[in-house]
Coordinates of C-alpha atoms and ligand atoms in Angstrom, one line a residue:
X1 CA -38.5 10.0 -48.0
X2 CA -39.5 6.2 -47.7
X3 CA -36.9 4.0 -49.3
X4 CA -38.3 2.1 -52.4
X5 CA -38.3 -1.6 -51.3
X6 CA -38.2 -4.4 -53.8
X7 CA -39.1 -7.9 -52.8
X8 CA -37.3 -11.0 -54.1
X9 CA -39.0 -12.6 -57.2
X10 CA -39.5 -16.0 -55.5
X11 CA -38.3 -17.9 -52.4
X12 CA -36.3 -20.3 -54.6
X13 CA -34.3 -17.7 -56.3
X14 CA -32.5 -16.2 -53.3
X15 CA -31.4 -17.1 -49.8
X16 CA -33.4 -16.1 -46.7
X17 CA -33.9 -12.4 -46.5
X18 CA -32.4 -12.1 -43.0
X19 CA -29.1 -13.1 -44.4
X20 CA -29.3 -11.0 -47.5
X21 CA -26.8 -8.1 -47.7
X22 CA -28.7 -4.8 -48.1
X23 CA -27.7 -2.8 -51.1
X24 CA -28.6 0.8 -52.0
X25 CA -29.2 1.2 -55.7
X26 CA -29.1 4.9 -56.9
X27 CA -30.2 5.5 -60.5
X28 CA -32.4 8.2 -62.0
X29 CA -33.3 6.1 -65.1
X30 CA -36.3 4.1 -64.0
X31 CA -35.8 1.3 -66.6
X32 CA -32.1 0.8 -65.7
X33 CA -33.0 1.0 -62.0
X34 CA -35.6 -1.8 -62.3
X35 CA -33.3 -3.9 -64.4
X36 CA -30.4 -3.6 -61.9
X37 CA -32.7 -4.2 -59.0
X38 CA -34.0 -7.4 -60.5
X39 CA -30.5 -8.7 -61.2
X40 CA -29.3 -8.0 -57.7
X41 CA -32.4 -9.4 -56.0
X42 CA -32.0 -12.6 -58.1
X43 CA -28.4 -12.7 -57.0
X44 CA -29.5 -12.8 -53.4
X45 CA -29.4 -9.2 -52.2
X46 CA -32.0 -7.0 -50.5
X47 CA -32.3 -3.9 -52.6
X48 CA -33.4 -0.4 -51.7
X49 CA -33.6 2.2 -54.4
X50 CA -33.1 6.0 -54.7
X51 CA -33.7 8.0 -57.8
X52 CA -31.3 10.8 -57.1
X53 CA -28.1 11.5 -55.2
X54 CA -29.6 13.7 -52.5
X55 CA -32.2 11.2 -51.4
X56 CA -29.5 8.5 -51.5
X57 CA -27.2 10.6 -49.3
X58 CA -29.9 10.7 -46.6
X59 CA -30.5 7.0 -46.9
X60 CA -26.9 6.1 -46.4
X61 CA -26.7 8.3 -43.4
X62 CA -29.8 6.8 -41.8
X63 CA -29.1 3.1 -42.8
X64 CA -26.4 0.5 -42.8
X65 CA -25.8 -0.9 -46.3
X66 CA -23.4 -3.6 -47.3
X67 CA -22.7 -1.7 -50.6
X68 CA -24.0 1.2 -52.7
X69 CA -24.4 0.9 -56.5
X70 CA -24.8 4.4 -58.0
X71 CA -25.0 5.9 -61.4
X72 CA -22.6 8.8 -61.9
X73 CA -24.5 11.1 -64.1
X74 CA -27.7 12.2 -62.2
X75 CA -29.4 15.6 -61.9
X76 CA -28.8 17.4 -58.5
X77 CA -26.1 15.3 -57.0
X78 CA -23.9 13.1 -59.1
X79 CA -22.6 9.6 -58.0
X80 CA -19.1 11.0 -57.4
X81 CA -20.6 13.8 -55.2
X82 CA -22.6 11.2 -53.3
X83 CA -19.4 9.2 -52.7
X84 CA -17.6 12.3 -51.5
X85 CA -20.5 13.1 -49.2
X86 CA -20.4 9.6 -47.7
X87 CA -16.7 9.8 -47.0
X88 CA -17.2 13.2 -45.4
X89 CA -19.7 11.6 -43.0
X90 CA -17.2 8.9 -42.2
X91 CA -19.3 6.2 -44.0
X92 CA -16.9 3.6 -45.4
X93 CA -19.5 1.5 -47.2
X94 CA -18.0 0.3 -50.6
X95 CA -19.5 2.3 -53.6
X96 CA -19.7 0.9 -57.1
X97 CA -20.1 3.7 -59.6
X98 CA -21.8 3.0 -63.0
X99 CA -21.2 5.3 -66.0
X100 CA -21.8 5.5 -69.7
X101 CA -18.8 7.7 -70.2
X102 CA -15.5 6.3 -71.1
X103 CA -14.0 9.6 -70.0
X104 CA -10.7 8.8 -68.1
X105 CA -11.0 11.9 -65.9
X106 CA -14.4 10.6 -64.5
X107 CA -12.7 7.3 -63.8
X108 CA -9.8 9.0 -62.1
X109 CA -12.1 11.2 -60.0
X110 CA -14.1 8.2 -58.9
X111 CA -11.0 6.2 -57.9
X112 CA -9.5 9.3 -56.2
X113 CA -12.5 9.4 -53.9
X114 CA -12.2 5.7 -53.1
X115 CA -14.8 4.1 -55.3
X116 CA -14.7 0.3 -55.0
X117 CA -15.3 -0.3 -58.7
X118 CA -16.2 1.7 -61.8
X119 CA -18.6 -0.2 -64.1
X120 CA -19.3 0.8 -67.7
X121 CA -22.8 0.6 -69.0
X122 CA -24.2 -1.6 -70.3
X123 CA -23.1 -3.7 -67.4
X124 CA -23.3 -7.5 -68.0
X125 CA -25.7 -8.9 -65.3
X126 CA -23.2 -11.5 -64.1
X127 CA -20.5 -8.8 -63.7
X128 CA -22.8 -6.5 -61.7
X129 CA -23.8 -9.4 -59.4
X130 CA -20.2 -10.7 -58.9
X131 CA -18.8 -7.2 -58.3
X132 CA -21.5 -6.3 -55.8
X133 CA -20.9 -9.7 -54.0
X134 CA -17.2 -9.0 -53.8
X135 CA -17.9 -5.5 -52.4
X136 CA -20.2 -6.9 -49.7
X137 CA -17.5 -9.4 -48.7
X138 CA -14.8 -6.7 -48.5
X139 CA -17.3 -4.6 -46.5
X140 CA -17.9 -7.5 -44.0
X141 CA -14.1 -8.0 -43.5
X142 CA -13.6 -4.3 -43.1
X143 CA -16.4 -4.1 -40.6
X144 CA -14.9 -7.0 -38.6
X145 CA -11.6 -5.2 -38.7
X146 CA -13.1 -2.0 -37.5
X147 CA -14.9 -3.8 -34.7
X148 CA -11.7 -5.6 -33.6
X149 CA -9.9 -2.2 -33.8
X150 CA -12.4 -0.6 -31.5
X151 CA -12.2 -3.5 -29.0
X152 CA -8.4 -3.3 -29.1
X153 CA -8.6 0.5 -28.6
X154 CA -11.0 0.0 -25.7
X155 CA -8.7 -2.6 -24.2
X156 CA -5.7 -0.4 -24.6
X157 CA -7.5 2.5 -23.0
X158 CA -8.6 0.3 -20.1
X159 CA -5.1 -1.0 -19.6
X160 CA -3.7 2.5 -19.6
X161 CA -6.3 3.7 -17.2
X162 CA -5.5 0.8 -15.0
X163 CA -1.8 1.4 -15.2
X164 CA -2.4 5.1 -14.2
X165 CA -4.6 4.0 -11.3
X166 CA -1.9 1.5 -10.3
X167 CA 0.7 4.3 -10.1
X168 CA -1.7 6.5 -8.1
X169 CA -2.4 3.6 -5.8
X170 CA 1.3 2.9 -5.2
X171 CA 1.8 6.6 -4.5
X172 CA -1.1 6.6 -2.1
X173 CA 0.4 3.7 -0.2
X174 CA 3.5 5.8 0.3
X175 CA 1.5 8.4 2.1
X176 CA -0.8 6.0 4.0
X177 CA -1.3 6.8 7.7
X178 CA -3.7 5.7 10.3
X179 CA -6.1 8.0 12.1
X180 CA -7.6 7.0 15.5
X181 CA -11.0 7.8 16.9
X182 CA -11.6 7.2 20.6
X183 CA -14.4 4.9 21.9
X184 CA -15.4 5.9 25.4
X185 CA -17.4 4.4 28.3
X186 CA -20.4 6.1 29.8
X187 CA -18.2 7.9 32.3
X188 CA -16.2 9.4 29.4
X189 CA -13.1 7.3 30.0
X190 CA -11.3 5.8 27.0
X191 CA -12.1 2.2 26.3
X192 CA -10.3 2.0 23.0
X193 CA -9.4 3.6 19.6
X194 CA -10.6 2.7 16.2
X195 CA -7.9 2.8 13.5
X196 CA -9.1 4.3 10.2
X197 CA -7.0 4.5 7.0
X198 CA -6.0 7.9 5.7
X199 CA -3.7 9.1 2.9
X200 CA -2.5 12.4 1.7
X201 CA -3.2 11.4 -1.9
X202 CA -5.5 13.9 -3.6
X203 CA -6.6 11.3 -6.2
X204 CA -7.7 8.8 -3.5
X205 CA -8.8 11.0 -0.7
X206 CA -10.9 8.8 1.6
X207 CA -11.2 5.1 2.6
X208 CA -14.0 4.5 0.2
X209 CA -11.9 5.6 -2.8
X210 CA -8.8 3.7 -1.5
X211 CA -10.7 0.5 -1.0
X212 CA -12.5 0.7 -4.4
X213 CA -9.1 1.3 -6.2
X214 CA -7.5 -1.6 -4.2
X215 CA -10.4 -3.9 -5.2
X216 CA -10.2 -2.9 -8.9
X217 CA -6.5 -3.5 -9.0
X218 CA -6.5 -6.7 -7.0
X219 CA -4.4 -5.0 -4.3
X220 CA -6.8 -5.2 -1.4
X221 CA -4.6 -7.6 0.5
X222 CA -1.6 -5.2 0.2
X223 CA -3.7 -2.3 1.4
X224 CA -5.2 -4.3 4.3
X225 CA -1.8 -5.5 5.5
X226 CA -0.3 -1.9 5.3
X227 CA -3.3 -0.7 7.4
X228 CA -2.9 -3.4 10.0
X229 CA 0.9 -2.8 10.2
X230 CA 0.3 1.0 10.4
X231 CA -2.4 0.5 13.1
X232 CA 0.0 -1.5 15.3
X233 CA 2.9 0.9 14.8
X234 CA 0.8 4.0 15.7
X235 CA -0.7 2.2 18.6
X236 CA 2.8 1.7 20.2
X237 CA 2.5 5.3 21.4
X238 CA -0.7 4.5 23.4
X239 CA 0.4 5.3 27.0
X240 CA -2.3 3.8 29.2
X241 CA -1.3 0.3 28.1
X242 CA -4.9 -0.7 28.6
X243 CA -7.0 0.8 25.8
X244 CA -8.2 -1.5 23.1
X245 CA -7.2 -1.2 19.4
X246 CA -10.2 -1.5 17.1
X247 CA -9.1 -2.7 13.6
X248 CA -11.4 -2.9 10.5
X249 CA -11.2 -6.0 8.5
X250 CA -12.4 -6.5 5.0
X251 CA -14.2 -9.9 4.5
X252 CA -11.3 -11.1 2.3
X253 CA -8.8 -10.4 5.1
X254 CA -10.2 -13.5 6.9
X255 CA -8.4 -15.6 4.3
X256 CA -5.1 -13.8 4.8
X257 CA -2.5 -16.2 6.4
X258 CA -0.6 -13.1 7.7
X259 CA -3.6 -12.2 9.8
X260 CA -3.8 -15.7 11.2
X261 CA 0.0 -16.0 11.8
X262 CA 0.7 -16.1 15.6
X263 CA 4.0 -14.3 14.9
X264 CA 2.3 -11.5 13.0
X265 CA 2.5 -7.9 14.3
X266 CA -1.2 -7.7 15.2
X267 CA -1.2 -11.2 16.8
X268 CA 1.6 -10.1 19.1
X269 CA -0.9 -7.6 20.8
X270 CA -4.0 -9.8 20.1
X271 CA -5.6 -9.4 23.6
X272 CA -5.7 -5.7 23.1
X273 CA -7.2 -5.9 19.6
X274 CA -10.8 -5.9 18.6
X275 CA -11.2 -7.0 15.0
X276 CA -14.2 -5.3 13.3
X277 CA -16.0 -7.4 10.7
X278 CA -18.6 -5.4 8.8
X279 CA -22.1 -6.6 8.4
X280 CA -22.4 -4.5 5.2
X281 CA -20.5 -7.2 3.1
X282 CA -21.5 -10.8 2.9
X283 CA -19.2 -13.4 4.5
X284 CA -20.7 -15.9 2.1
X285 CA -17.7 -16.1 -0.3
X286 CA -15.2 -16.6 2.6
X287 CA -14.3 -20.3 3.0
X288 CA -14.6 -21.9 6.4
X289 CA -15.7 -18.6 8.1
X290 CA -16.5 -20.3 11.4
X291 CA -13.1 -22.0 11.4
X292 CA -11.2 -18.7 10.6
X293 CA -13.1 -16.8 13.4
X294 CA -12.3 -19.6 15.8
X295 CA -8.6 -19.4 14.9
X296 CA -8.6 -15.6 15.4
X297 CA -10.3 -16.0 18.8
X298 CA -7.7 -18.7 19.7
X299 CA -5.0 -16.2 19.0
X300 CA -6.6 -13.9 21.6
X301 CA -8.4 -11.4 19.4
X302 CA -11.8 -10.2 20.3
X303 CA -14.3 -9.9 17.4
X304 CA -16.8 -7.1 16.8
X305 CA -19.5 -6.9 14.2
X306 CA -19.4 -3.5 12.6
X307 CA -22.4 -1.6 11.2
X308 CA -25.0 -3.9 12.8
X309 CA -28.4 -3.0 11.4
X310 CA -27.0 -1.8 8.0
X311 CA -28.0 -5.3 7.2
X312 CA -26.5 -7.4 4.5
X313 CA -27.1 -10.7 6.4
X314 CA -29.5 -9.4 8.9
X315 CA -28.7 -10.6 12.4
X316 CA -27.5 -13.9 11.2
X317 CA -23.9 -12.7 11.3
X318 CA -24.2 -12.7 15.1
X319 CA -24.7 -16.5 15.1
X320 CA -21.9 -17.1 12.7
X321 CA -19.3 -14.8 14.3
X322 CA -20.4 -15.0 18.0
X323 CA -18.9 -11.6 18.6
X324 CA -17.8 -10.1 21.9
X325 CA -18.9 -6.6 20.8
X326 CA -21.3 -5.2 18.2
X327 CA -21.2 -1.7 16.8
X328 CA -24.6 -0.3 16.0
X329 CA -24.8 1.2 12.5
X330 CA -24.9 5.0 12.3
X331 CA -28.3 4.8 10.6
X332 CA -29.7 3.6 13.9
X333 CA -27.7 5.9 16.1
X334 CA -28.0 9.3 14.4
X335 CA -31.1 11.2 15.5
X336 CA -32.1 8.4 17.8
X337 CA -33.2 10.9 20.5
X338 CA -36.1 12.0 18.3
X339 CA -36.8 8.9 16.3
X340 CA -39.1 6.5 18.2
X341 CA -38.6 3.6 15.8
X342 CA -34.8 3.8 16.0
X343 CA -35.1 4.1 19.8
X344 CA -37.1 0.9 19.9
X345 CA -34.7 -0.9 17.6
X346 CA -31.7 0.1 19.6
X347 CA -33.4 -0.9 22.9
X348 CA -34.2 -4.3 21.4
X349 CA -30.7 -4.9 20.0
X350 CA -29.1 -3.8 23.3
X351 CA -31.3 -6.1 25.3
X352 CA -30.7 -9.1 23.0
X353 CA -26.9 -8.4 23.1
X354 CA -26.9 -8.1 26.9
X355 CA -28.8 -11.4 27.0
X356 CA -26.0 -13.0 24.9
X357 CA -23.2 -11.4 26.9
X358 CA -22.3 -9.1 23.9
X359 CA -21.3 -5.5 24.5
X360 CA -22.6 -2.7 22.3
X361 CA -20.9 0.4 20.8
X362 CA -23.0 3.3 19.5
X363 CA -21.0 5.0 16.8
X364 CA -21.7 8.2 14.8
X365 CA -22.9 10.2 17.8
X366 CA -23.0 13.9 16.8
X367 CA -25.4 15.5 19.3
X368 CA -25.7 15.7 23.0
X369 CA -29.3 14.6 22.8
X370 CA -28.3 11.4 21.0
X371 CA -25.5 10.8 23.5
X372 CA -27.9 11.1 26.4
X373 CA -30.5 8.8 24.7
X374 CA -27.9 6.1 24.0
X375 CA -26.5 6.1 27.5
X376 CA -30.1 5.8 28.8
X377 CA -30.7 3.0 26.3
X378 CA -27.9 1.0 27.9
X379 CA -25.2 1.0 25.3
X380 CA -21.8 0.2 26.8
X381 CA -19.4 2.3 24.6
X382 CA -19.7 5.5 22.6
X383 CA -18.0 6.9 19.5
X384 CA -18.6 9.9 17.3
X385 CA -17.7 13.4 16.2
X386 CA -19.3 14.8 19.3
X387 CA -16.6 12.9 21.4
X388 CA -13.7 13.3 19.0
X389 CA -13.1 13.2 15.2
X390 CA -10.6 10.7 13.9
X391 CA -7.1 12.2 14.0
X392 CA -3.4 11.6 14.5
X393 CA -2.7 9.5 17.6
X394 CA -4.5 10.2 19.8
X395 CA -7.4 12.7 19.7
X396 CA -8.5 13.6 23.2
X397 CA -12.2 12.8 23.8
X398 CA -14.6 15.3 25.1
X399 CA -17.6 13.9 27.0
X400 CA -20.4 16.5 27.6
X401 CA -21.6 16.2 31.2
X402 CA -24.8 14.3 31.3
X403 CA -27.9 16.0 32.7
X404 CA -30.7 13.7 33.7
X405 CA -33.2 13.1 30.8
X406 CA -36.3 11.4 32.2
X407 CA -37.8 10.4 28.8
X408 CA -34.6 9.1 27.2
X409 CA -35.3 5.4 28.0
X410 CA -38.9 5.5 27.0
Ligands
LIG1 P1 -16.6 2.3 9.6 O1 -15.7 1.2 10.0 O2 -18.0 2.2 9.9 O3 -16.0 3.6 10.3 C1 -16.7 4.7 10.8 C2 -16.7 5.8 9.9 O4 -17.6 6.8 10.3 C3 -15.4 6.5 9.7 O5 -15.3 7.0 8.4 C4 -15.5 7.6 10.7 O6 -14.6 8.7 10.4 C5 -16.9 8.0 10.5 N1 -17.4 8.6 11.7 C6 -17.1 8.5 13.0 N2 -17.9 9.2 13.8 C7 -18.8 9.8 13.1 C8 -19.9 10.7 13.3 O7 -20.2 11.1 14.4 N3 -20.5 11.1 12.2 C9 -20.2 10.8 10.9 N4 -20.9 11.3 10.0 N5 -19.2 9.9 10.7 C10 -18.5 9.5 11.7 P2 -14.1 6.8 7.4 O8 -12.8 6.9 8.2 O9 -14.3 7.7 6.3 O10 -14.2 5.3 7.0 C11 -15.2 4.8 6.2 C12 -15.2 3.3 6.1 O11 -14.1 2.9 5.5 C13 -15.2 2.7 7.5 O12 -16.5 2.6 8.0 C14 -14.7 1.3 7.1 O13 -15.7 0.5 6.6 C15 -13.7 1.6 6.0 N6 -12.4 1.7 6.6 C16 -11.7 2.7 7.1 N7 -10.5 2.4 7.5 C17 -10.4 1.1 7.2 C18 -9.3 0.1 7.4 O14 -8.2 0.4 7.9 N8 -9.5 -1.1 6.9 C19 -10.7 -1.5 6.3 N9 -10.8 -2.7 5.9 N10 -11.7 -0.6 6.2 C20 -11.5 0.6 6.6
LIG2 CA1 -15.4 0.2 11.8
LIG3 CA1 -19.2 1.3 11.5

């Protein structure tokens, strides 16, 4: 049913309608309804009317009123029943009940159900207007309080979720370990091992989840340091004494003074370390990137760009970082043997890198066909599940014997 709308009598009698509190007036007697409506409109309210309790109940469910003024004695649903129905629906809007009866039991029932005010007919116009005004003010305060409460609850829930994640993260750090994945030359001999973070935590089961949690908690630096320390410790068992250690850096690690400290654990084996800087994340927010890279190189580290072709910054990272090595992104490598576009891209990148004296790693090799294609395309180093999955130090690489493949370089 459409609510019965009543317009203000004149512009001068009431404030702008957008600021007018909206009142629902429920009264079965047309004369009284019109009279009350006029009084309230003149007092500055927007008034919608209902002529019985049932229609009013639907209107309060569907709309947000600043107050409800309702007669008690109406056919169908009484004003007290309307009030009870509103509370049952969790609607806390103040209700002013109007009655002709001086019966105390009616008053007690109304108050018992949380009526804001009981007004006796005939209601003086000034009293009706002032009580409705008071009700709308109380409603506004209560609404603000409810909103503040909801925000407070949301804050508390967020804080408790954060505290829980913080505990999970601390527990995860306790079971952190580094896996290594071999990177081999085209003859299958080991060139190096990439260190990759792992934990036995079921709640943070893979590097993506670990890094996300660290970022949310502002504990990225702590995780990165633990990974670097773990990577160096595990690498102490490397028996050839020649293999390189590939270590992943987060862009924010470039600002970590511990990484740049010549006495740091990683710096002490710097000539054997290749620092991987991913092209997935922007280096934009890092202050003095070129300077930081220069310092790392001065310490003896080699720098690699990881995920080249996954493209945050396009190839511009190459000119900023001037890396010794680039690692082609898996999206270029996987299926390269049967994808002519990727084949062309890899060939172009490898040629450009050779020109610049940069070596290339193809990572994510899963099939012999891709392995053969990438060797034929001139990549220097190879990494992927086909050769070895990451594991406790140090997984032994397998390098399927290469049969000639005439079309691989086409
Ligand atoms: P990434 O640096 O590109 O590492 C290569 C990811 O590919 C590793 O996933 C590795 O397990 C996986 N992978 C290697 N070969 C293959 C393959 O043939 N096929 C497929 N499908 N995947 C292969 P992982 O260990 O889950 O690491 C995911 C990412 O998390 C890494 O990508 C790196 O960005 C980040 N990450 C891992 N460890 C560290 C760390 O110690 N420090 C930092 N800052 N980031 C890390
Ligand atoms: Ca990497
Ligand atoms: Ca990568």
